[in-house]
PDB file of C-alpha atoms and ligand atoms in Angstrom:
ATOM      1  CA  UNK E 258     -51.633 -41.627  59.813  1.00  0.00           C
ATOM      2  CA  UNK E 259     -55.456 -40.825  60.697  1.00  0.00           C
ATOM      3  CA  UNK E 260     -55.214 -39.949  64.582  1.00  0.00           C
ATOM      4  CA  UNK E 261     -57.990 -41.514  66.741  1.00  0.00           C
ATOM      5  CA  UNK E 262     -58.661 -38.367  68.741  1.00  0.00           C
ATOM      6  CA  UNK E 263     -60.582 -40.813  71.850  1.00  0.00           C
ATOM      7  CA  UNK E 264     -57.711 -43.049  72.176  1.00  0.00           C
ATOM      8  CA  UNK E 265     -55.270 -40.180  72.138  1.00  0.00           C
ATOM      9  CA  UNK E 266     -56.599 -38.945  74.873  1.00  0.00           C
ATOM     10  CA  UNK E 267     -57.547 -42.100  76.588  1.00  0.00           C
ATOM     11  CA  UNK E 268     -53.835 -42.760  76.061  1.00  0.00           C
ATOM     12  CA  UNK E 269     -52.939 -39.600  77.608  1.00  0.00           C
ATOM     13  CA  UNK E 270     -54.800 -39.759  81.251  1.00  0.00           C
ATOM     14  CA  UNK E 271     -53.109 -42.816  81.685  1.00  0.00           C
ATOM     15  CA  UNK E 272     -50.202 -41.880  81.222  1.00  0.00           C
ATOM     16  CA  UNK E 273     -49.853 -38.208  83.054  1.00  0.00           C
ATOM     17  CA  UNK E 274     -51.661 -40.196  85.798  1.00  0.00           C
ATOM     18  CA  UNK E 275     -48.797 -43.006  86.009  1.00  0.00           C
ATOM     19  CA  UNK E 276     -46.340 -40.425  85.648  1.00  0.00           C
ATOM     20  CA  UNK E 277     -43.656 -40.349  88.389  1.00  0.00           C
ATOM     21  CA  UNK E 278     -43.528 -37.168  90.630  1.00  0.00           C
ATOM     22  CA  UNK E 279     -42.020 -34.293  88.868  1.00  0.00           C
ATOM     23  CA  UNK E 280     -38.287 -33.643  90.430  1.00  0.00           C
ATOM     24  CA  UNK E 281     -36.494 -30.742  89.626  1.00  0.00           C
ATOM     25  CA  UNK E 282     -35.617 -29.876  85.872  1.00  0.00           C
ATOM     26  CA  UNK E 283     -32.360 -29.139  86.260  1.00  0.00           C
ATOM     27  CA  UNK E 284     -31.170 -30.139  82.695  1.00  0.00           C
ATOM     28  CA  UNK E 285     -28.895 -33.157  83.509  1.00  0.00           C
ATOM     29  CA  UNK E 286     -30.978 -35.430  81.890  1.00  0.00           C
ATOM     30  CA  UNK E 287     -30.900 -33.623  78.882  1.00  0.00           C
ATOM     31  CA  UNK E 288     -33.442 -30.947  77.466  1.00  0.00           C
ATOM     32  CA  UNK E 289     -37.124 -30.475  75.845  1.00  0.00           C
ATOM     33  CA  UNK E 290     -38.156 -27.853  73.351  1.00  0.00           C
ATOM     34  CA  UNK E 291     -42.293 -26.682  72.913  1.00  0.00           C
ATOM     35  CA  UNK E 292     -42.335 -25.677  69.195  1.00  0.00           C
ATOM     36  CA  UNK E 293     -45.595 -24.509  67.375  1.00  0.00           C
ATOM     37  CA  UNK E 294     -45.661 -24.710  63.154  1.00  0.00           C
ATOM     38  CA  UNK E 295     -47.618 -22.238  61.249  1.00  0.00           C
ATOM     39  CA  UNK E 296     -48.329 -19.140  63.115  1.00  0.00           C
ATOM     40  CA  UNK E 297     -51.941 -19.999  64.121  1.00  0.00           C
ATOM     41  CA  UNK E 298     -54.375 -18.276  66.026  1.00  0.00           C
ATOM     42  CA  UNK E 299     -55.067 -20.766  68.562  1.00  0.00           C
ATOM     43  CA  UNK E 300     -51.277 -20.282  69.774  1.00  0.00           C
ATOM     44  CA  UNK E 301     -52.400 -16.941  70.433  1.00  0.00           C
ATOM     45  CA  UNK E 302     -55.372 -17.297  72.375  1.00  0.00           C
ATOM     46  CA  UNK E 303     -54.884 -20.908  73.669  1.00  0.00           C
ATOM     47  CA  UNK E 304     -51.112 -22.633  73.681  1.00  0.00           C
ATOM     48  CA  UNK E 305     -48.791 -19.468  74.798  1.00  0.00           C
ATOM     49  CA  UNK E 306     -51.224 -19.043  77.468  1.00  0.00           C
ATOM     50  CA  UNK E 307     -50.857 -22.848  78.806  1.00  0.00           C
ATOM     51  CA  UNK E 308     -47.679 -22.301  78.696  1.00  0.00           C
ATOM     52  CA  UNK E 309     -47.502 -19.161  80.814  1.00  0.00           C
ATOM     53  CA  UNK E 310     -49.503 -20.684  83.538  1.00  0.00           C
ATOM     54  CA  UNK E 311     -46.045 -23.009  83.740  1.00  0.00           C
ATOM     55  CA  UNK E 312     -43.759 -20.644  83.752  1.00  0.00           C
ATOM     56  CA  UNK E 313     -42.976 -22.355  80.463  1.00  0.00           C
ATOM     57  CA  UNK E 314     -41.407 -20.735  77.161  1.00  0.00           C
ATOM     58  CA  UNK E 315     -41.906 -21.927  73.687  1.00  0.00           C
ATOM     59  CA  UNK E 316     -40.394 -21.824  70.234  1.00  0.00           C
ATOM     60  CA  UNK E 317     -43.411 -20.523  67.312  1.00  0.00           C
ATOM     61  CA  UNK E 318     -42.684 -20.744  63.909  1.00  0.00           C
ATOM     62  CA  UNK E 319     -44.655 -18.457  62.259  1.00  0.00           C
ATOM     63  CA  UNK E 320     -45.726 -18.360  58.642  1.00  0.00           C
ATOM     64  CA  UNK E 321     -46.390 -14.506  57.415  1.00  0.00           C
ATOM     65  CA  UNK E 322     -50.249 -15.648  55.483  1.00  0.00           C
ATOM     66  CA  UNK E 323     -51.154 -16.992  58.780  1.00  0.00           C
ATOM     67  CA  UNK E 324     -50.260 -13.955  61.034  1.00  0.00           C
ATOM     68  CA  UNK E 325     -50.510 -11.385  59.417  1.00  0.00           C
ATOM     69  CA  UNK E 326     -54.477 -10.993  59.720  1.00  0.00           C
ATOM     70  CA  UNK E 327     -53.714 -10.773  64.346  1.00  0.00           C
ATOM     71  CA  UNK E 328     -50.090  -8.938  63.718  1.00  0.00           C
ATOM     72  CA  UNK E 329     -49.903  -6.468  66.726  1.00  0.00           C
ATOM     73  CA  UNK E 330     -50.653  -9.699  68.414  1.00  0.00           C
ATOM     74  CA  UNK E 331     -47.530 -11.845  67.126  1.00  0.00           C
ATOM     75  CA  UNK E 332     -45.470  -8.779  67.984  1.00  0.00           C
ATOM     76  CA  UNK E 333     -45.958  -8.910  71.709  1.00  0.00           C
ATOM     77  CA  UNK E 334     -45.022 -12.944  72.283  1.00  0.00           C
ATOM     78  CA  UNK E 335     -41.280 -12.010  72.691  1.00  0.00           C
ATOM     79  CA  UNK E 336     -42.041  -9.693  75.299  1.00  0.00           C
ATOM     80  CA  UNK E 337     -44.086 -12.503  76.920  1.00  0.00           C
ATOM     81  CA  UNK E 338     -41.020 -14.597  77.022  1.00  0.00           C
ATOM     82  CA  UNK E 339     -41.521 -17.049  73.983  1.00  0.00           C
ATOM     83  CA  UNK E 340     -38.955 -17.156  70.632  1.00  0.00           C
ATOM     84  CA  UNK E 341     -40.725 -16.335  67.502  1.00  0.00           C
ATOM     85  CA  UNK E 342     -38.803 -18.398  64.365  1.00  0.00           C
ATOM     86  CA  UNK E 343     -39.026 -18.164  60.646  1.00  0.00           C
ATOM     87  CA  UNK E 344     -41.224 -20.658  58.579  1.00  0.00           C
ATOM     88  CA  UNK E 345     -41.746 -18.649  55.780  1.00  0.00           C
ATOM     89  CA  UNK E 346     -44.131 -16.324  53.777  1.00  0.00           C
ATOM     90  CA  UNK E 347     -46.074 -19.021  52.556  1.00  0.00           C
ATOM     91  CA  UNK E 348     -45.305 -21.985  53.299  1.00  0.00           C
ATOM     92  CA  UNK E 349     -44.558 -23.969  50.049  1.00  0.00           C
ATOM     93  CA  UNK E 350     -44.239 -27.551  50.153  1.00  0.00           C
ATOM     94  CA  UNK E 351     -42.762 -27.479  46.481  1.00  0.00           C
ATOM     95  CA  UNK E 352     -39.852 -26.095  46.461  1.00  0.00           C
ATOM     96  CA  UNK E 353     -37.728 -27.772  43.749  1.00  0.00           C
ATOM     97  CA  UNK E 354     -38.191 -25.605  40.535  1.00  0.00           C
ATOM     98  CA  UNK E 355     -36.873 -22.648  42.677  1.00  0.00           C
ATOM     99  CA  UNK E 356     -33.377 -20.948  42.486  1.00  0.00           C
ATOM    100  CA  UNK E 357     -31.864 -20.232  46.199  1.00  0.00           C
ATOM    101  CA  UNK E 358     -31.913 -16.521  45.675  1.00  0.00           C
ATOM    102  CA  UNK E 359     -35.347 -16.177  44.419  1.00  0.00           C
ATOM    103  CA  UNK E 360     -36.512 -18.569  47.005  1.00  0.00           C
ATOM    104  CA  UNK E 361     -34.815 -16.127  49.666  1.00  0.00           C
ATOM    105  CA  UNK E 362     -36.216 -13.316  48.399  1.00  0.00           C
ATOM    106  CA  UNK E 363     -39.397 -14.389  48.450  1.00  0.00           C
ATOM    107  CA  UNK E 364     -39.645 -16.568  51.333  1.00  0.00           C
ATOM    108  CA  UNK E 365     -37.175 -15.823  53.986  1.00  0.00           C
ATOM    109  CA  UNK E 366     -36.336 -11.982  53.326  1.00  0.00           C
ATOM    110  CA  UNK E 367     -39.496 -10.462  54.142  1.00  0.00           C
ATOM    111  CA  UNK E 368     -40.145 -12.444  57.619  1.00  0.00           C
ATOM    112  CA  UNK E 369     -36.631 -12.134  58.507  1.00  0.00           C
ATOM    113  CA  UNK E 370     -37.076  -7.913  58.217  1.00  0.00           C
ATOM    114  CA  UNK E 371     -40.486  -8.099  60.211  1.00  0.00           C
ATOM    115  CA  UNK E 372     -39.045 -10.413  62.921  1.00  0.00           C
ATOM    116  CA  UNK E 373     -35.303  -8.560  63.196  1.00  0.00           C
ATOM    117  CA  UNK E 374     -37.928  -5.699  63.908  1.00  0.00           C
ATOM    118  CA  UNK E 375     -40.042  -7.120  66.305  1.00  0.00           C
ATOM    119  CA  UNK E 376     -37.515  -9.105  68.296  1.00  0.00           C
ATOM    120  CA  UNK E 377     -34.276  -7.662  67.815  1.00  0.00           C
ATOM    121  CA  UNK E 378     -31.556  -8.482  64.975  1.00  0.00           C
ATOM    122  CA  UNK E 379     -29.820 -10.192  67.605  1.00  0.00           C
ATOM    123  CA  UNK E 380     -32.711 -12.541  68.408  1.00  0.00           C
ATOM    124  CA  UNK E 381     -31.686 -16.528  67.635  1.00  0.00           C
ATOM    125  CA  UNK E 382     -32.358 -16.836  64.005  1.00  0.00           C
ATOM    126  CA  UNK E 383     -34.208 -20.364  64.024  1.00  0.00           C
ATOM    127  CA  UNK E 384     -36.426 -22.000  61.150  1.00  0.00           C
ATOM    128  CA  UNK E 385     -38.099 -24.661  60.688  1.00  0.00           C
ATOM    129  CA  UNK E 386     -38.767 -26.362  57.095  1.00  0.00           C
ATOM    130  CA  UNK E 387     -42.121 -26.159  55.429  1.00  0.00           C
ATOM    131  CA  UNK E 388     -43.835 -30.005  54.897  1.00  0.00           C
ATOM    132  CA  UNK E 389     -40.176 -30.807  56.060  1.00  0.00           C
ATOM    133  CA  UNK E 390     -39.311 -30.494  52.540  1.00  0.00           C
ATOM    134  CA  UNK E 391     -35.781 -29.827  52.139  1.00  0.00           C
ATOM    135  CA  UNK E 392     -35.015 -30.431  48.025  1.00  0.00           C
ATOM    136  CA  UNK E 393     -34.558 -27.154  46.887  1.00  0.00           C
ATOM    137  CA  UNK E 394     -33.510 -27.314  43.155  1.00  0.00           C
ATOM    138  CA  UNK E 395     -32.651 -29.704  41.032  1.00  0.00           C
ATOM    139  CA  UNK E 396     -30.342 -32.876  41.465  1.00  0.00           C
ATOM    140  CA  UNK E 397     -29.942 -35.856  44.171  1.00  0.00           C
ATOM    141  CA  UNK E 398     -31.447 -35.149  47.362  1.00  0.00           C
ATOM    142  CA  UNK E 399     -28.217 -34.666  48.820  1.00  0.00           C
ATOM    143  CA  UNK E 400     -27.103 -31.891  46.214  1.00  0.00           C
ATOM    144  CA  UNK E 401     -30.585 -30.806  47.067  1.00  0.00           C
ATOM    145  CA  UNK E 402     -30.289 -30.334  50.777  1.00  0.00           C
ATOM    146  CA  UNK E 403     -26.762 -28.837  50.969  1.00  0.00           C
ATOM    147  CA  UNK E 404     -28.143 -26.180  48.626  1.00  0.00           C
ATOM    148  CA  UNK E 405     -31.019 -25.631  50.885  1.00  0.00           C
ATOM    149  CA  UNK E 406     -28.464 -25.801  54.344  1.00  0.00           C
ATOM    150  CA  UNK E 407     -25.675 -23.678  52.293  1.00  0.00           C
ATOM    151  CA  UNK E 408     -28.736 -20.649  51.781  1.00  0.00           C
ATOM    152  CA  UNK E 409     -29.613 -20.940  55.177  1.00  0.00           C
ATOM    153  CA  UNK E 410     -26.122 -19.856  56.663  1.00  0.00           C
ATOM    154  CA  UNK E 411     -26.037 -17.202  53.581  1.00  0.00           C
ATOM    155  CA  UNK E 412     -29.163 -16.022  55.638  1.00  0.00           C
ATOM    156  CA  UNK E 413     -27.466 -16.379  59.138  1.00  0.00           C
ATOM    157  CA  UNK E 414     -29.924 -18.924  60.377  1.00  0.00           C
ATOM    158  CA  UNK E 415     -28.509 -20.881  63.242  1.00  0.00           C
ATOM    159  CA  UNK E 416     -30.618 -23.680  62.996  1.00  0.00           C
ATOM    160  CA  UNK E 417     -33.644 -25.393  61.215  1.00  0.00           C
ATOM    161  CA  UNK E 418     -35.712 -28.326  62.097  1.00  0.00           C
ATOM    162  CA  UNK E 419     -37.370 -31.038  60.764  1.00  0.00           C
ATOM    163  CA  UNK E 420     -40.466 -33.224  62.361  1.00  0.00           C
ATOM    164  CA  UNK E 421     -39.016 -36.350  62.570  1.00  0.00           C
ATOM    165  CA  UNK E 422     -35.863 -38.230  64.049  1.00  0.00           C
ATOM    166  CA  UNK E 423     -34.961 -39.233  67.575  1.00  0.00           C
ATOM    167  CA  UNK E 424     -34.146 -37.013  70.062  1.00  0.00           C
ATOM    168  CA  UNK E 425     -30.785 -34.696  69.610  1.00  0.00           C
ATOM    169  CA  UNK E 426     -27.683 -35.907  70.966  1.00  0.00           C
ATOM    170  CA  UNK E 427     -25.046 -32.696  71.557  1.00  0.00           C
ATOM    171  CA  UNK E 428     -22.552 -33.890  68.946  1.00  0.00           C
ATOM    172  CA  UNK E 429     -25.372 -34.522  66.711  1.00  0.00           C
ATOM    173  CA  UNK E 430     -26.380 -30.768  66.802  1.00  0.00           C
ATOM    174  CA  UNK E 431     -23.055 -29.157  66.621  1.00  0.00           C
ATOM    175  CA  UNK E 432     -22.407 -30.909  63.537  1.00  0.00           C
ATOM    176  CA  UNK E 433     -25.749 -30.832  61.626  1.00  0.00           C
ATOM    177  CA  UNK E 434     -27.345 -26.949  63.243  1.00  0.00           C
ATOM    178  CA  UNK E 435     -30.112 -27.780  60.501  1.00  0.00           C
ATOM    179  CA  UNK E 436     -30.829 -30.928  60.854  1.00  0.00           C
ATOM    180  CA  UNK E 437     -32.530 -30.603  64.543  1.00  0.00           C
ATOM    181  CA  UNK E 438     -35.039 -33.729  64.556  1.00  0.00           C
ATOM    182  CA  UNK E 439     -38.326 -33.662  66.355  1.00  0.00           C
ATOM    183  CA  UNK E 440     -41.560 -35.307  67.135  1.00  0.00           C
ATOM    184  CA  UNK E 441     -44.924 -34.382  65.877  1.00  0.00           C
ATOM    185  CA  UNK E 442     -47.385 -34.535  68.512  1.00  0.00           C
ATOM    186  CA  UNK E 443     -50.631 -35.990  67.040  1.00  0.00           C
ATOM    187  CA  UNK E 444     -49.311 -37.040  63.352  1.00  0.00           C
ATOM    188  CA  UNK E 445     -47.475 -40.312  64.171  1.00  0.00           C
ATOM    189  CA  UNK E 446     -47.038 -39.411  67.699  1.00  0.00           C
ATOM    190  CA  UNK E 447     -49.904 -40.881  70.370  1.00  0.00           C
ATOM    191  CA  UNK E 448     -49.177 -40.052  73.950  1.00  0.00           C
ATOM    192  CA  UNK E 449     -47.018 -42.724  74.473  1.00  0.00           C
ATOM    193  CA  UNK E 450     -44.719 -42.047  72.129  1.00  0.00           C
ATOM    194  CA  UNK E 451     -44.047 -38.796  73.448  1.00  0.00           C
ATOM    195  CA  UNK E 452     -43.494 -40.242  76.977  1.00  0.00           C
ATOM    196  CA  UNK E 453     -41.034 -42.841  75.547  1.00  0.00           C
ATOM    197  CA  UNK E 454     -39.425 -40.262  73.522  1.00  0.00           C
ATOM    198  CA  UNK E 455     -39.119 -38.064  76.123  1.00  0.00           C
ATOM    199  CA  UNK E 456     -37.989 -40.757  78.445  1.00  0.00           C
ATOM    200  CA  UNK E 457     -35.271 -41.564  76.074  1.00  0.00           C
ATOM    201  CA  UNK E 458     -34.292 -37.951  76.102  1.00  0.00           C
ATOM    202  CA  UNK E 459     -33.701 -38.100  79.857  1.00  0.00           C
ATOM    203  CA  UNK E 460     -32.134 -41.325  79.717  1.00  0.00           C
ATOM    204  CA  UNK E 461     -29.646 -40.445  77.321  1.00  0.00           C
ATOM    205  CA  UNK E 462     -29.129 -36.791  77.803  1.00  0.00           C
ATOM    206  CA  UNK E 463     -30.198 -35.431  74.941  1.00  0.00           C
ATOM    207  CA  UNK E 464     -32.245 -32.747  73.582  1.00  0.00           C
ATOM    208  CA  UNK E 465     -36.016 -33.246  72.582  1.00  0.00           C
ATOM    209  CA  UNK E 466     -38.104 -31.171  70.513  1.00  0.00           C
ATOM    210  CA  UNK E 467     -41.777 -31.589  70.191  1.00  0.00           C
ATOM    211  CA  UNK E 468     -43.436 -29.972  67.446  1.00  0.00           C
ATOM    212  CA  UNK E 469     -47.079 -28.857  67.800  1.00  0.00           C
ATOM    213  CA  UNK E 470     -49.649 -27.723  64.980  1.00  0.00           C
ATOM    214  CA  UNK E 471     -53.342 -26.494  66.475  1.00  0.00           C
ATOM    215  CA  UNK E 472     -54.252 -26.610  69.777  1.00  0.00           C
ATOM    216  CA  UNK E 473     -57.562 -26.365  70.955  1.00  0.00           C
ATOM    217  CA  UNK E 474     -61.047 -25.481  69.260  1.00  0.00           C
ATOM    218  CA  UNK E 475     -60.469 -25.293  65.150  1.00  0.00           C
ATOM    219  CA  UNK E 476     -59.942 -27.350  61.903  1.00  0.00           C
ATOM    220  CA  UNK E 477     -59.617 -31.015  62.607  1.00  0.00           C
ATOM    221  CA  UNK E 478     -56.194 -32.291  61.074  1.00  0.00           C
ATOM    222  CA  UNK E 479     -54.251 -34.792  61.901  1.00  0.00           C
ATOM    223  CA  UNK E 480     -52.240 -33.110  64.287  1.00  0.00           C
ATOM    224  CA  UNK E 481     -54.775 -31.083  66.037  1.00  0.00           C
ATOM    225  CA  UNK E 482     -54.765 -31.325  69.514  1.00  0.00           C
ATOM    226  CA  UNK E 483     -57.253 -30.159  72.198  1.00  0.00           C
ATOM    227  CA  UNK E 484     -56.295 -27.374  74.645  1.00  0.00           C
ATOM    228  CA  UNK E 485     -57.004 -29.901  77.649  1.00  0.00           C
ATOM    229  CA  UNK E 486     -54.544 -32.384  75.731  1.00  0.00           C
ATOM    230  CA  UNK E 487     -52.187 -29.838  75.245  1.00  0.00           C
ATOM    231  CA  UNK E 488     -52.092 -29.245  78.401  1.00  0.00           C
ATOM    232  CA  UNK E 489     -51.566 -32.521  80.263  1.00  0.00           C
ATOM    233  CA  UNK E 490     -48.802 -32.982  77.582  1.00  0.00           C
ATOM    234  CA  UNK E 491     -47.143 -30.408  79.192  1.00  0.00           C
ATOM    235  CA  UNK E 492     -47.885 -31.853  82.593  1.00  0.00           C
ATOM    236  CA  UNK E 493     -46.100 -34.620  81.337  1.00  0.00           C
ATOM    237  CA  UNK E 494     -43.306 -32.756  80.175  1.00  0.00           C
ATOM    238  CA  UNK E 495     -42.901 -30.627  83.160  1.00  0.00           C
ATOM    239  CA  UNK E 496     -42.786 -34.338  84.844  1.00  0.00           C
ATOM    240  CA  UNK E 497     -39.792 -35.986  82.602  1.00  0.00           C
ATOM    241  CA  UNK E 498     -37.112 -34.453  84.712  1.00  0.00           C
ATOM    242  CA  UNK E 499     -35.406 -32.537  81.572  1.00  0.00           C
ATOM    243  CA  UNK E 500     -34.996 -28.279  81.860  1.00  0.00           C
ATOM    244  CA  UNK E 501     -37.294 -26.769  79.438  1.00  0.00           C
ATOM    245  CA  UNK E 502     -35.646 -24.319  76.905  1.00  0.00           C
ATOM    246  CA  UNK E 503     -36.440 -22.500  73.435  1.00  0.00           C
ATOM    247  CA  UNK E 504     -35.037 -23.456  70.314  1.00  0.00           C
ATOM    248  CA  UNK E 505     -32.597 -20.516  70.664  1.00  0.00           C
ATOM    249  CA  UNK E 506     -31.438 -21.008  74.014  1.00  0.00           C
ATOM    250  CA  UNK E 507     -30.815 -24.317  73.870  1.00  0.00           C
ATOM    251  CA  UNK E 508     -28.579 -23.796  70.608  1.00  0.00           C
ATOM    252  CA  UNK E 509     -26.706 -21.509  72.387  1.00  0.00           C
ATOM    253  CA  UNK E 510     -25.462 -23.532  75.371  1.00  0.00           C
ATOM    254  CA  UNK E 511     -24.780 -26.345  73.181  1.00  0.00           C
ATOM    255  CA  UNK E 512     -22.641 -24.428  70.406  1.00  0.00           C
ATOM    256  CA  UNK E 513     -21.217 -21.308  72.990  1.00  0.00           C
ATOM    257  CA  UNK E 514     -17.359 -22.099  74.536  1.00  0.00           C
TER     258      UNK E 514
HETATM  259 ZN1  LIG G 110     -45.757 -25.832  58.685  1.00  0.00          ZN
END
């Protein structure tokens, strides 16, 4: 869907300003995860920084072709706080001719190296699929996807997400680690659709993930958003009344004891 960047926005001040007061996040009404796709520049220079000014973490999926240009960059963002996840060497979006181990090897073994390196071995190993596409090989879909999930724990990811789905319940994620669901902001997404889905989130206890792609000044695409955007999304977020936690974290407590 073609997003109408005025009424986003228009959508968006009405909505932060009818928010209800922000209470305290303590996580009883379930949980929200800030993940960024790609590896781009302007979650550099404009989206880690928004979140700082919050006190905020968030979850970037990095893709090597797009980072490797600001490199010595990337490698600081876990010791400003944030999780850096795998989303390949170069992003493919066709993926079904491919064996598992040469798909490994070429995707996933490189990043994994460079990221065990620059945030520790012991870091959360989190990924999130390419286009969404998970039908590696050949056969049904299903064959398709439990070749795809069986390569991942081969790999010792923990989990991998998709961009679409209602929010996570807790039973939901302990049984299906890489199937986490998600909302695109901007793609489907208009602002209120991320306060309902957060809403639901907080309502039912369970764990949302939104999924952003650029932020700020850049390409137009269809889920660009603009750095002020960005950040009253976040004011709305930090309003929902759900404890804001990485990818990793957030695994953790719900899979730990
Ligand atoms: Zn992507």
């Amino acid at each position: 869907m073609r997003v109408n960047r005025r009424h986003f926005a228009a959508g968006l001040a009405t909505l932060v300003l009818g928010a209800p007061c922000a209470r305290a996040a303590d996580g009883e009404g379930g949980a929200v995860s800030l993940t960024y796709d790609d590896g781009l520049p302007s979650h550099l220079d404009v989206a880690a920084p928004a979140l700082e000014r919050r006190g905020l973490h968030g979850t970037f999926y990095v893709t090597w072709d797009n980072i490797v240009d600001r490199v010595r960059d990337w490698e600081k963002m876990p010791a400003r706080g944030h999780e850096l996840g795998a989303h390949t060497m170069h992003h493919p979006c066709n993926i079904g001719p491919l064996g598992p181990e040469p798909f490994a090897d070429k995707e996933f073994r490189p990043l994994e190296a460079w990221l065990d390196k620059v945030a520790g071995a012991a870091r959360p190993h989190d990924f999130a699929y390419p286009c969404d596409v998970t039908d590696l090989g050949p056969g049904s879909a299903n064959i398709e996807r439990a070749r795809y999930e069986a390569l991942l724990k081969r790999l010792g990811m923990i989990s991998a997400r998709n961009s679409e789905g209602p929010p996570n319940p807790a039973t939901w994620v302990r049984r299906h680690p890489y199937r986490l669901q998600a909302l695109a902001v901007g793609y489907d997404a208009q602002p209120l659709d991320v306060f309902n889905y957060l809403q639901r989130a907080r309502h039912e206890r369970r764990w949302a993930i939104l999924v952003f792609h650029q932020v700020g000044a850049g390409p137009e695409s269809d889920g660009a958003v603009t750095a002020a955007q960005h950040e009253a999304l976040l004011d709305m977020v930090l309003a929902a009344g759900l404890a804001v936690r990485t990818v990793g974290e957030q695994m953790r407590r719900l899979t730990s004891g």
